[in-house]
XYZ file of C-alpha atoms in Angstrom:
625
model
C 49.254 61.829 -36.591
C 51.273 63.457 -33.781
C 50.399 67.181 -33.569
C 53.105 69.913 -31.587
C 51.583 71.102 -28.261
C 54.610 72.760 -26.947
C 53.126 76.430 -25.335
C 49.585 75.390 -26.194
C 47.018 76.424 -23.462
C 43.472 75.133 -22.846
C 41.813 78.102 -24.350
C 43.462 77.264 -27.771
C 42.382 73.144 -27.460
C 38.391 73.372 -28.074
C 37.974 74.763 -31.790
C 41.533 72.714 -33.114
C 40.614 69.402 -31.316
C 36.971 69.627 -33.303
C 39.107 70.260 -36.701
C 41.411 66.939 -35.891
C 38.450 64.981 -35.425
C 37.321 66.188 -38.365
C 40.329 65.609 -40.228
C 40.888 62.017 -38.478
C 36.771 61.490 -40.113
C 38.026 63.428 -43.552
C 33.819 65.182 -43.028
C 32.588 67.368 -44.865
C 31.402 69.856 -42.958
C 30.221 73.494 -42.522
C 31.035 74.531 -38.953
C 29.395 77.443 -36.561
C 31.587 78.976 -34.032
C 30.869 81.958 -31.999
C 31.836 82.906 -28.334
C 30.853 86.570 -26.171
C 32.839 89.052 -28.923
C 32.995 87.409 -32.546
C 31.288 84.945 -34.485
C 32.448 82.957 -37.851
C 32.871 79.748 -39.967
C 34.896 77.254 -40.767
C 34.368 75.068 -44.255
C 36.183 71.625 -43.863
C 36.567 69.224 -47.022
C 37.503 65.721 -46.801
C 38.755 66.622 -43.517
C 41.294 69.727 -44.501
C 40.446 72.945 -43.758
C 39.602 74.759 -46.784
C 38.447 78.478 -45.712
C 37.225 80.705 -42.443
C 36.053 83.628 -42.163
C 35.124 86.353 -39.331
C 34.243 89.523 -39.563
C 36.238 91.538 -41.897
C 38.649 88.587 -41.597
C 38.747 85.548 -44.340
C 41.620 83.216 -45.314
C 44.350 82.651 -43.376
C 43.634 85.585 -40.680
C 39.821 84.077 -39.662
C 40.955 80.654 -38.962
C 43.542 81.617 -36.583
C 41.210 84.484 -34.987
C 38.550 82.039 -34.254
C 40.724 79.339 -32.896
C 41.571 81.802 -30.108
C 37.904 81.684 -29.338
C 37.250 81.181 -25.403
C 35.130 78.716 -24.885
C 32.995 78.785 -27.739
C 30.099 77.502 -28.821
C 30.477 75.084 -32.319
C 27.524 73.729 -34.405
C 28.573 71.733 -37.060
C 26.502 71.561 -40.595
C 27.221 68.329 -43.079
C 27.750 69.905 -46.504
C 29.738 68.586 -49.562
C 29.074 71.722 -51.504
C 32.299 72.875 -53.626
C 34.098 76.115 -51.909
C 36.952 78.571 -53.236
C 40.107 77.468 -51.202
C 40.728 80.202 -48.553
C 43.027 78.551 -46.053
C 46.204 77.757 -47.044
C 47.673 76.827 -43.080
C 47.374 73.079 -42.019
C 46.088 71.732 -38.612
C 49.791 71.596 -37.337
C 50.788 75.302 -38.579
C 48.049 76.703 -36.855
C 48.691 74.650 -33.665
C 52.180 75.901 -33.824
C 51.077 79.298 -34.536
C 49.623 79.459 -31.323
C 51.973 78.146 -29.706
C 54.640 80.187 -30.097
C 51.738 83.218 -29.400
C 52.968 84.629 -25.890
C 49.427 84.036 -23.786
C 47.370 87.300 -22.954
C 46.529 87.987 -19.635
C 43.069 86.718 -18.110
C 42.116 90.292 -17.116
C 42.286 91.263 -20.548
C 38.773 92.355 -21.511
C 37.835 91.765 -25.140
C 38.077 94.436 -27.826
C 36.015 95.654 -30.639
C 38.656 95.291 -33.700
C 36.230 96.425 -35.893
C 35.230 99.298 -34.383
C 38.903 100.470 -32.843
C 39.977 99.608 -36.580
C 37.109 102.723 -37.863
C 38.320 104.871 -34.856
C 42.180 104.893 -35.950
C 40.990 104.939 -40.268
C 39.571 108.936 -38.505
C 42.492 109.759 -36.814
C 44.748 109.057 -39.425
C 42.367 111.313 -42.190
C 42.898 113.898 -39.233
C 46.561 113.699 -39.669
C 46.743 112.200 -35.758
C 49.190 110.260 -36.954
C 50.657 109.077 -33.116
C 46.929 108.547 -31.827
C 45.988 106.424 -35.135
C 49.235 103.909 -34.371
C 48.289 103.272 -30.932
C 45.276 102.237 -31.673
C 46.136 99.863 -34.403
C 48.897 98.911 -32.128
C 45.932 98.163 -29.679
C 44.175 95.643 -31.806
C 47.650 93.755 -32.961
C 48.048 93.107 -29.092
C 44.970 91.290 -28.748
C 44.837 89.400 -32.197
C 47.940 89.448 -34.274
C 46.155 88.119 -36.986
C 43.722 90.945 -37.741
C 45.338 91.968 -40.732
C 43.608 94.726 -41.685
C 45.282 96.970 -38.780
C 48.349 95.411 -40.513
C 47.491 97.337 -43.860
C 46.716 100.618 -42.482
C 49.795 100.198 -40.065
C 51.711 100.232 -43.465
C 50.024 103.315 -44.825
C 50.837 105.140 -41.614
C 54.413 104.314 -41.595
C 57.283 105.934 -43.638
C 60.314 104.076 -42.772
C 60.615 101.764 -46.066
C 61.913 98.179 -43.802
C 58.931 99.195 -41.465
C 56.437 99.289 -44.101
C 57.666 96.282 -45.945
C 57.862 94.562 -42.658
C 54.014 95.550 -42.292
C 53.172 94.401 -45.728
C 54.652 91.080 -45.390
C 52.168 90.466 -41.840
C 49.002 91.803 -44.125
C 49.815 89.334 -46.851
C 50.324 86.557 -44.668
C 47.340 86.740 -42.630
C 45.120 87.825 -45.009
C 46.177 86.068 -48.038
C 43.098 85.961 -49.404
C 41.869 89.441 -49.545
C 41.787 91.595 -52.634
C 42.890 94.934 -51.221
C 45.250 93.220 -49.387
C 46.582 92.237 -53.481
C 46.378 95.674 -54.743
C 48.471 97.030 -51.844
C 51.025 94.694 -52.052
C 51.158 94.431 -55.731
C 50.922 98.665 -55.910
C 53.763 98.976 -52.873
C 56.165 96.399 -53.188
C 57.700 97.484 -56.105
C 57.794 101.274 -55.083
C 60.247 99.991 -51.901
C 63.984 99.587 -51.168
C 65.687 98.584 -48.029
C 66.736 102.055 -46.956
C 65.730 103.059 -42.978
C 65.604 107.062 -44.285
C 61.624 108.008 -43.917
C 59.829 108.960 -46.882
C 57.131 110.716 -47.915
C 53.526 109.245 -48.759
C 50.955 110.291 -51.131
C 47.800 111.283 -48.705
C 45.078 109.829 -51.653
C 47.135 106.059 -52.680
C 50.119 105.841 -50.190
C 52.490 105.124 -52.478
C 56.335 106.355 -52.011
C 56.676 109.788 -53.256
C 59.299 110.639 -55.370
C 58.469 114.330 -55.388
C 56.063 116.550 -53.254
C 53.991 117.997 -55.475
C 52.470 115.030 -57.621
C 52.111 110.979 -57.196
C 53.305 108.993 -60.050
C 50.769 106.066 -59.128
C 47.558 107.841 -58.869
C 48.165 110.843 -60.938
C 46.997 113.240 -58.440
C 48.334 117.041 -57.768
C 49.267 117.491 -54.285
C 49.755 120.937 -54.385
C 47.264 123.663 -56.251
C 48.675 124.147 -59.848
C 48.259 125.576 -62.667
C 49.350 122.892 -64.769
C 47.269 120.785 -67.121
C 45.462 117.718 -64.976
C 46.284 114.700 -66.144
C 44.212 112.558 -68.494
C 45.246 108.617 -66.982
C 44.417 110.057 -63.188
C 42.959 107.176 -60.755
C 39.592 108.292 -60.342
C 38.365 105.974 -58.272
C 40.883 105.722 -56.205
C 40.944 109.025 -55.213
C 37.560 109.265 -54.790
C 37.309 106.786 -52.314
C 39.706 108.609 -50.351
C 38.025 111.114 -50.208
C 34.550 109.656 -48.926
C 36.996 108.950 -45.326
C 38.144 112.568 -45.650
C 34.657 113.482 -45.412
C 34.149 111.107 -42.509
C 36.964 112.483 -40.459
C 36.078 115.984 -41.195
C 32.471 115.493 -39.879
C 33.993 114.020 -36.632
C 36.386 116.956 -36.445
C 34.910 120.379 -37.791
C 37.971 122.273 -36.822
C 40.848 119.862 -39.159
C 42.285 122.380 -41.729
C 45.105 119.939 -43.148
C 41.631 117.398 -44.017
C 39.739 120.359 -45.167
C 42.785 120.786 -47.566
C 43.167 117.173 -48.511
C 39.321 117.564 -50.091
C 40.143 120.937 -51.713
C 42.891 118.894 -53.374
C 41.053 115.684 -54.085
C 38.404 117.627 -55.651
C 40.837 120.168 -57.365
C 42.458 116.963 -59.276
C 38.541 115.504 -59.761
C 37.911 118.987 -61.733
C 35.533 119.415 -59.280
C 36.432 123.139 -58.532
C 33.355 124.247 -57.074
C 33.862 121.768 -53.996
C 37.467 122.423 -54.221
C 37.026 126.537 -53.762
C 34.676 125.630 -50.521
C 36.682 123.147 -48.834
C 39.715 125.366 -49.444
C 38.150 128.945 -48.323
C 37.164 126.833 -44.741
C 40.928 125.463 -44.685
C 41.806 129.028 -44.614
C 39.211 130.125 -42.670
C 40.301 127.357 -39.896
C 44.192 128.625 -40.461
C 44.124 131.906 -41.346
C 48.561 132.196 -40.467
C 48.582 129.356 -43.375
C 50.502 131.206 -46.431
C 49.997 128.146 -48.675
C 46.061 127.791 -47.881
C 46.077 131.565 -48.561
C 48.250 131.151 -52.048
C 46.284 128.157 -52.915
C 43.004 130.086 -52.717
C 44.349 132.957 -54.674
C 45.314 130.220 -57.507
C 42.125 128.127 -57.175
C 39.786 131.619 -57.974
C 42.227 132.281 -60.643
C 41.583 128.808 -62.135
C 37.819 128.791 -61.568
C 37.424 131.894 -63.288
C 39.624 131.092 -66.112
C 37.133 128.065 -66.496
C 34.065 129.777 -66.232
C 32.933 128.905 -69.345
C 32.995 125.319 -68.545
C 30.479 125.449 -65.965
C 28.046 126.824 -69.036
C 25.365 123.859 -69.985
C 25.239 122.192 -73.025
C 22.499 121.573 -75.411
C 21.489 118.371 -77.201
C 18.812 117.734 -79.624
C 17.480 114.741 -81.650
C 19.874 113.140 -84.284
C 19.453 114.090 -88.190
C 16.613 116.481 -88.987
C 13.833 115.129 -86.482
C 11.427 117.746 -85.373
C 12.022 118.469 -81.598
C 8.884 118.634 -79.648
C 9.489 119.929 -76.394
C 12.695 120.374 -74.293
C 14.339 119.413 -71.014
C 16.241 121.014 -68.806
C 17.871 118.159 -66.854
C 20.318 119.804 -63.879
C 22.668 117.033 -62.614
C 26.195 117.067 -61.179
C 27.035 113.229 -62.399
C 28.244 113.533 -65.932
C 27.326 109.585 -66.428
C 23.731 110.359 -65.798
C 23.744 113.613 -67.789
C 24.874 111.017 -70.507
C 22.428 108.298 -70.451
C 19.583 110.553 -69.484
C 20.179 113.149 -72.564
C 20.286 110.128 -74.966
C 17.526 108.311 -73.867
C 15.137 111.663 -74.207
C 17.234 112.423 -77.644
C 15.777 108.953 -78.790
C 12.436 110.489 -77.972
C 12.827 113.664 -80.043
C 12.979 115.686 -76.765
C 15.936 118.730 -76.698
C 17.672 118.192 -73.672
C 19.975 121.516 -71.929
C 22.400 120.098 -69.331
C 23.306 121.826 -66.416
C 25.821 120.415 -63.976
C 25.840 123.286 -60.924
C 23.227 125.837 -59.917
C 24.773 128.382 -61.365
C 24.826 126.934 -64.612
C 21.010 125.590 -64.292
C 20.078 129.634 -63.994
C 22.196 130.502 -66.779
C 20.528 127.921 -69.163
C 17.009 128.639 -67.425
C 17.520 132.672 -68.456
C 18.462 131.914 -72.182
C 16.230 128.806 -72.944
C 12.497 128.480 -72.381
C 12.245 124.596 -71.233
C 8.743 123.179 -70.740
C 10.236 120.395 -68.020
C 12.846 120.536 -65.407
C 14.568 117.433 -64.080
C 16.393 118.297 -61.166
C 19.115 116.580 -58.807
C 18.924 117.056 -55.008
C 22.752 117.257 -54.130
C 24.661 119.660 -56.322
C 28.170 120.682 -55.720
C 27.326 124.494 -55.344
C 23.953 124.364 -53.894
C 21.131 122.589 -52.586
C 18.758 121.767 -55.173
C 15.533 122.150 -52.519
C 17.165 125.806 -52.430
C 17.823 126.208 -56.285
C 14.225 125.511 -57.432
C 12.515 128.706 -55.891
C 15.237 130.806 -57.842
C 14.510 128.762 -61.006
C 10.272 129.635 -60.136
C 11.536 133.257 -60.259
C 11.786 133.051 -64.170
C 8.298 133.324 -65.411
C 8.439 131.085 -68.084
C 9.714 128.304 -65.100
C 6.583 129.445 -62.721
C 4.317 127.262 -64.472
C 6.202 124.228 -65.923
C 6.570 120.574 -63.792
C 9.916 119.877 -61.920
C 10.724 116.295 -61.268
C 13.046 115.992 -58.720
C 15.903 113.223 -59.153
C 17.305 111.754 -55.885
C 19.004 109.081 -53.933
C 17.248 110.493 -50.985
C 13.913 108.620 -49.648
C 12.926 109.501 -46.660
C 9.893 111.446 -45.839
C 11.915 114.609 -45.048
C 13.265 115.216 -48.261
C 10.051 114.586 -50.044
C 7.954 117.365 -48.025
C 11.162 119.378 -48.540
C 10.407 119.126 -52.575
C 7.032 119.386 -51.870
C 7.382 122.510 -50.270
C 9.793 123.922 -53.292
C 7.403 123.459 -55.496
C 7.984 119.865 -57.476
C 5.376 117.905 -59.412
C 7.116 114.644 -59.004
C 9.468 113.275 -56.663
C 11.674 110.044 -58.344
C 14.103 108.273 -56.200
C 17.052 106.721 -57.724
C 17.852 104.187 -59.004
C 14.965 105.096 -60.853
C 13.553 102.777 -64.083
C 14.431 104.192 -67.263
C 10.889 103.060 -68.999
C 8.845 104.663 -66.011
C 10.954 107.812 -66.255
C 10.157 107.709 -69.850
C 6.528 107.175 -69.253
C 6.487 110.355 -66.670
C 7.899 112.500 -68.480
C 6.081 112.046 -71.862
C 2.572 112.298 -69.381
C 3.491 116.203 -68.980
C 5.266 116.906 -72.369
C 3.480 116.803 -75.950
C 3.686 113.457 -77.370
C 6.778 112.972 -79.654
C 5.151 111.721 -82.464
C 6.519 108.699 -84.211
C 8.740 108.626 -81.796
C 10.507 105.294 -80.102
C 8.761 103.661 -77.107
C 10.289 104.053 -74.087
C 10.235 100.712 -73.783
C 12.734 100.518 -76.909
C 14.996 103.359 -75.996
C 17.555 101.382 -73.675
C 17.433 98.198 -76.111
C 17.613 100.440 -79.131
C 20.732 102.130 -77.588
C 22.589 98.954 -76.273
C 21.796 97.392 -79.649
C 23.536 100.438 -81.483
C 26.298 98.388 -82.276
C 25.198 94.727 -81.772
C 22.877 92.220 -83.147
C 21.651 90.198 -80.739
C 20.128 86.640 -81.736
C 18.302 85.311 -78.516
C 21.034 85.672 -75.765
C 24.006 85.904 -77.674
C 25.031 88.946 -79.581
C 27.116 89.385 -81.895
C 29.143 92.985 -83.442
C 27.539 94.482 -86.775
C 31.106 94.191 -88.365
C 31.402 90.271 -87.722
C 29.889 87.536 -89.356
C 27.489 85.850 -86.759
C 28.953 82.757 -85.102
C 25.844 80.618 -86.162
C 23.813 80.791 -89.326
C 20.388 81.450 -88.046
C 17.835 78.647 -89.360
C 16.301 80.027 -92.221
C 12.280 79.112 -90.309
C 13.057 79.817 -86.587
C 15.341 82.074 -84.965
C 16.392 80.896 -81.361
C 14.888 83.217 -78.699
C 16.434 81.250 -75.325
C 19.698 80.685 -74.436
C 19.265 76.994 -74.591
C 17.496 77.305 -78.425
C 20.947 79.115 -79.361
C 23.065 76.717 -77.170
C 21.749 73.549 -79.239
C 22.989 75.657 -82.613
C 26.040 76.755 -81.400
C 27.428 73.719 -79.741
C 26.774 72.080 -83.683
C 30.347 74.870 -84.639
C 33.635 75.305 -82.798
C 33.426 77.978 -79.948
C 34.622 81.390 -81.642
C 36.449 84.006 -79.993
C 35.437 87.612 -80.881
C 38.136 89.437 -83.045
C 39.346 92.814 -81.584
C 36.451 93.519 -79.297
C 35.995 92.651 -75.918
C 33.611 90.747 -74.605
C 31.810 90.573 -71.102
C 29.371 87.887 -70.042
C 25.663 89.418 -68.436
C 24.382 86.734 -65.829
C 21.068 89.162 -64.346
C 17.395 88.263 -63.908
C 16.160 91.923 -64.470
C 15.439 93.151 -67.674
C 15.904 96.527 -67.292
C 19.164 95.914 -65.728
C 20.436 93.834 -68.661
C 19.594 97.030 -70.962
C 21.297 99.734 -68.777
C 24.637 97.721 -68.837
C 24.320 96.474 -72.371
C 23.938 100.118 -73.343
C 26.716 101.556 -70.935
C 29.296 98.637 -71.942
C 28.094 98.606 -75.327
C 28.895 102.304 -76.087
C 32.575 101.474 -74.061
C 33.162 99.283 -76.919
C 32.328 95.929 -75.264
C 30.404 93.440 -76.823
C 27.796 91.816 -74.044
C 26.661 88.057 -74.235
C 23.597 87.960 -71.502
C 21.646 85.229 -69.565
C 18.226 85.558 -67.161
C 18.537 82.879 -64.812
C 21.423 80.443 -63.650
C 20.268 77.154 -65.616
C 20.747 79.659 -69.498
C 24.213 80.859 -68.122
C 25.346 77.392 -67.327
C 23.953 75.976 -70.798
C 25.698 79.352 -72.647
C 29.093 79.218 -70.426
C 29.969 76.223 -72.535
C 29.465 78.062 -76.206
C 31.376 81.365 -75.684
C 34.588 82.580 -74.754
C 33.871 85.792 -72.692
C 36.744 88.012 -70.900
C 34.684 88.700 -67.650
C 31.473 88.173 -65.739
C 29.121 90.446 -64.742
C 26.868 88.361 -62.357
C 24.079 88.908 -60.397
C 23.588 87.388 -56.721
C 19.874 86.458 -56.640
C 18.386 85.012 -59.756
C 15.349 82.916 -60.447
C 16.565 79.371 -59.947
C 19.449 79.362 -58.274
C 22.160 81.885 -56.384
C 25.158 84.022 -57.956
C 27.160 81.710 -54.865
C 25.671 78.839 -56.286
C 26.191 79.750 -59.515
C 29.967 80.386 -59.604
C 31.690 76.837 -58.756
C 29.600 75.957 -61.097
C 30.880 78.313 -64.005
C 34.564 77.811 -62.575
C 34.012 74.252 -63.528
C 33.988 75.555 -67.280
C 37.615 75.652 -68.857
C 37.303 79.097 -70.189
C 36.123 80.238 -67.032
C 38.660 79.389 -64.053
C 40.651 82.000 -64.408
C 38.514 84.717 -65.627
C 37.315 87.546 -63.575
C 34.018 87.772 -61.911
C 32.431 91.069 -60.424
C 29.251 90.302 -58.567
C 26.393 93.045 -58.602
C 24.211 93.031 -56.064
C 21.813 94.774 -53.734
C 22.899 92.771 -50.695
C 25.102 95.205 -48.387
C 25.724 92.981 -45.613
C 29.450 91.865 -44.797
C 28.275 87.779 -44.295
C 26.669 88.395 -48.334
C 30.286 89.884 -49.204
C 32.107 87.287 -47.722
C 29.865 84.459 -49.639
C 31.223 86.329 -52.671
C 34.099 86.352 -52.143
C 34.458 82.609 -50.680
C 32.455 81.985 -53.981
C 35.238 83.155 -55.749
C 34.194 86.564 -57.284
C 36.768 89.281 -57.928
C 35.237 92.146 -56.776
C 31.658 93.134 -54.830
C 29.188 95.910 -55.920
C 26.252 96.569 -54.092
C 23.601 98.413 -55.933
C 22.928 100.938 -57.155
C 26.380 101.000 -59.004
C 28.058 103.990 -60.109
C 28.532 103.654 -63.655
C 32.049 105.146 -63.708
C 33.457 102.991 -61.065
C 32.196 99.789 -62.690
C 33.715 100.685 -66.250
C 36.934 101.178 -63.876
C 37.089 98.257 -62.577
C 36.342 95.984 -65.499
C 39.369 98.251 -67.382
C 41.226 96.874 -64.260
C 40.811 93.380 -66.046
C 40.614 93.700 -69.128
């Protein structure tokens, strides 16, 4: 096979003559490479090239990176395991890619992508609009192919060819990358041809066609009176708003960011947060007459809502006898939820309290005999908050449990020194939360086990016969033997496979792969009370046996189970008919960008680390089904 070497220099030769040998051999190999600045893999199949990745870098824009490699060193693996196709170039496009690459100069020292990429995500939160595109600009120079300074080079720019032109160097680089999808998919259609700038929404970047509200995400960008809308992009916006944050720690003094949160949180209904990031926006520009009108309209709006920020009572369904009562303060309205049922269940009363101001309201009216409290609150610290609650007399007395993602030392002497009983760091176990609580509060009588709670409440509306469950309103799929009932996902497997596979009516369904029992309850009661109906497996071996019975509309699936990994796992399920197309979110508590990457190579549609929020994951599987 006669390969083009027009332009090609000896710094491009080592890493492409090791794939043609390769390909010339058709191995099947897993190769190393990794020089003085970056590090990466290549998978090759039967010889082709079948994905890279580097970094942040997969697909298309990983294989070219680490060809440019100088001198590196390569260690090659033999491996015939099956991989999701991530490179779509062949030997003799990439060869010709870099030849027609002008060659950078020898004196050019090496660059931290990564790291310039963070530096210029800041400036442009800052509004340094100029200082952001050089640095982007920076990284292009050195590596064309990193295509995620492509993506935020589109967000930056305004002229529409510009940011099309942009777009179109993302998706071909990194043609393999999800938000690289959602961009293009979101943008694309929101473009013309026109050279006349236009405006960009500062939470979604989509084209605006007015300047006080974005018709993709929903979101006010102005303070208003109007009603918020109901179909607003949560999670969109608040992921914004976590690199707002950033860029505000890194510069204190950035009124236009300290307005972008007051706006973000003003649309989030979080008007607490709002009124303090918008009194320092006019505290930083005082001149500012629409910082100064804004403020006038946001007290206006958070008085006018007062009464929301009241807490809310619940107490144990029907006519059960209440034996003691909570008073849980915490700002996430998800865990308000799933905490004030699971205590209901016990025949506790629980108040809810989402602020400190409405924690000492409740406290002043209601005489709890336990106090769960949350560390971070949106109007004050809750280290600070428990002395005032200690100044009620009928508080003095009664045991705090503090609730927090915090875990270091610190915080702990902190609550100490407030005056807690117990200190519980979340994500925190729903039967030994149970189990605390219940050793400082009267026993509740007859009622439920903690233990039961979370499978009572996921089984609220579905039976479940060994793994597989089925909706009260539907005839099970298999009549259960009339002497044993199957209690394994292989037991039920044998019966089921005996009938055609059915496919739920109306409903839903999602597919549980997760080794942890307490895990499988929490999300069979959260997607259980969203209306889904939740088929579940323990361990690899029962998901593979079960993927074969039932016709699910997603995956939920765990990354480290007993016998065999979520990586390992996948190809396997992809093999299944049903399954090939249908969308897989991993869960997991692996955080590091090599564990994404062997998701995503895996062929999983999106990554969550854990703890998951909740909120973010019922948003996500609504973006699939």
């Amino acid at each position: 096979m006669e390969y083009v070497k027009t332009g090609l220099t000896d710094k491009h030769k080592q890493l492409l003559e090791y794939l043609k040998s390769a390909y010339l051999q058709k191995l099947n190999i897993d190769i190393s490479v990794e020089d003085s600045t970056r590090q990466g893999e290549v998978q090759v199949r039967e010889g082709i090239v079948v994905s890279a990745h580097c970094g942040l870098l997969h697909g298309n824009g990983a294989i070219l990176t680490l060809v440019q490699m100088v001198a590196p060193c390569i260690k090659a693996t033999e491996n015939v395991e099956q991989v999701q196709k991530t490179v779509y170039f062949t030997i003799q496009q990439i060869e010709r890619f870099l030849g027609a690459l002008k060659n950078t100069p020898a004196s050019t020292p090496p660059i931290d992508e990564e790291e310039i990429l963070l530096e210029a995500k800041l400036l442009l939160f800052q509004f340094k609009y100029k200082l952001a595109v050089e640095k982007l600009v920076s990284i292009l120079r050195c590596n064309r192919f990193f295509y995620p300074a492509w993506l935020w080079q589109s967000r930056i720019l305004t002229r529409q060819d510009y940011i099309s032109k942009a777009l179109d160097e993302a998706y071909r680089w990194g043609n393999h990358d999800q938000d690289i999808w959602r961009e293009s998919r979101k943008i694309r259609p929101q473009l013309g041809n026109s050279a006349e700038p236009v405006k960009r929404c500062i939470f979604c970047w989509s084209i605006l066609s007015n300047s006080t509200s974005c018709d993709h995400c929903k979101a006010f960008l102005v303070i208003t009176g109007q009603p918020l809308p109901t179909d607003l992009k949560h999670e969109e916006i608040k992921i914004t708003l976590s690199l707002y944050e950033q860029a505000l720690q890194s510069d204190k003094n950035n009124s236009r960011t300290a307005y972008s949160l007051a706006l973000g949180n003003f649309n989030l209904k979080e008007y607490q947060r709002a009124l303090m990031y918008l009194r320092l926006a006019a505290k930083l520009s005082p001149q500012s007459t629409l910082y100064q009108k804004s403020l006038s309209l946001l007290l206006a709006i958070v008085r006018t809502h007062s009464d929301s920020n009241r807490y809310t009572k619940t107490q144990p369904a029907g006519n059960s006898k209440s034996y003691a009562t909570i008073l849980m303060i915490e700002d996430s309205q998800t865990s308000r939820k799933v905490l004030s049922m699971l205590f209901n269940r016990l025949q506790y009363t629980v108040i809810e309290a989402a602020t400190g101001a409405a924690a000492l309201a409740a406290a002043a009216e209601n005489k709890p005999d336990l106090v769960l409290l949350d560390v971070m609150l949106p109007d004050i610290n809750g280290h600070e908050l428990l002395p005032q609650l200690r100044g009620f007399k009928h508080i003095d007395t009664i045991p705090v449990i503090m609730l927090t993602g915090k875990q270091n030392s610190k915080d702990k002497v902190l609550g100490i020194q407030a005056g807690i009983s117990e200190f519980v760091t979340k994500p925190f176990n729903p039967e030994k939360l149970t189990e605390l609580v219940k050793s400082y509060l009267p026993p509740a009588g007859n009622a439920m086990s903690s233990e039961a709670v979370p499978q009572a409440e996921a089984l609220k509306n579905i039976k479940t016969s060994g793994n597989i469950q089925q909706p009260e309103s539907h005839a099970p799929a298999v009549a259960p033997d009339k002497n044993h009932t199957p209690t394994s996902a292989s037991s039920v497997c044998e019966a089921v496979q005996k009938s055609p596979i059915q496919k739920r009516n109306g409903k839903k369904s999602i597919f549980v792969i997760e080794d942890s029992q307490t895990s499988r309850k929490v999300l069979s009661m959260i997607l259980g009370r969203n209306g889904f109906d939740i088929y579940e497996a323990a361990t690899g071996q029962e998901a593979i046996e079960l993927a074969h019975t039932i016709q699910p509309d997603l995956v939920l699936l765990d990354v480290m189970l007993p016998d065999m990994t979520g990586y390992t796992i996948l190809p396997q399920l992809k093999q299944v008919p049903h399954f090939e197309k249908l969308p897989v979110i991993m869960l997991t508590g692996k955080r590091a960008p090599s564990d994404r990457m062997k998701g995503m190579l895996a062929g999983t549609n999106e990554y969550l680390t854990k703890p998951f929020n909740p909120e973010k994951l019922l948003s996500i599987i609504g973006g699939y089904i």
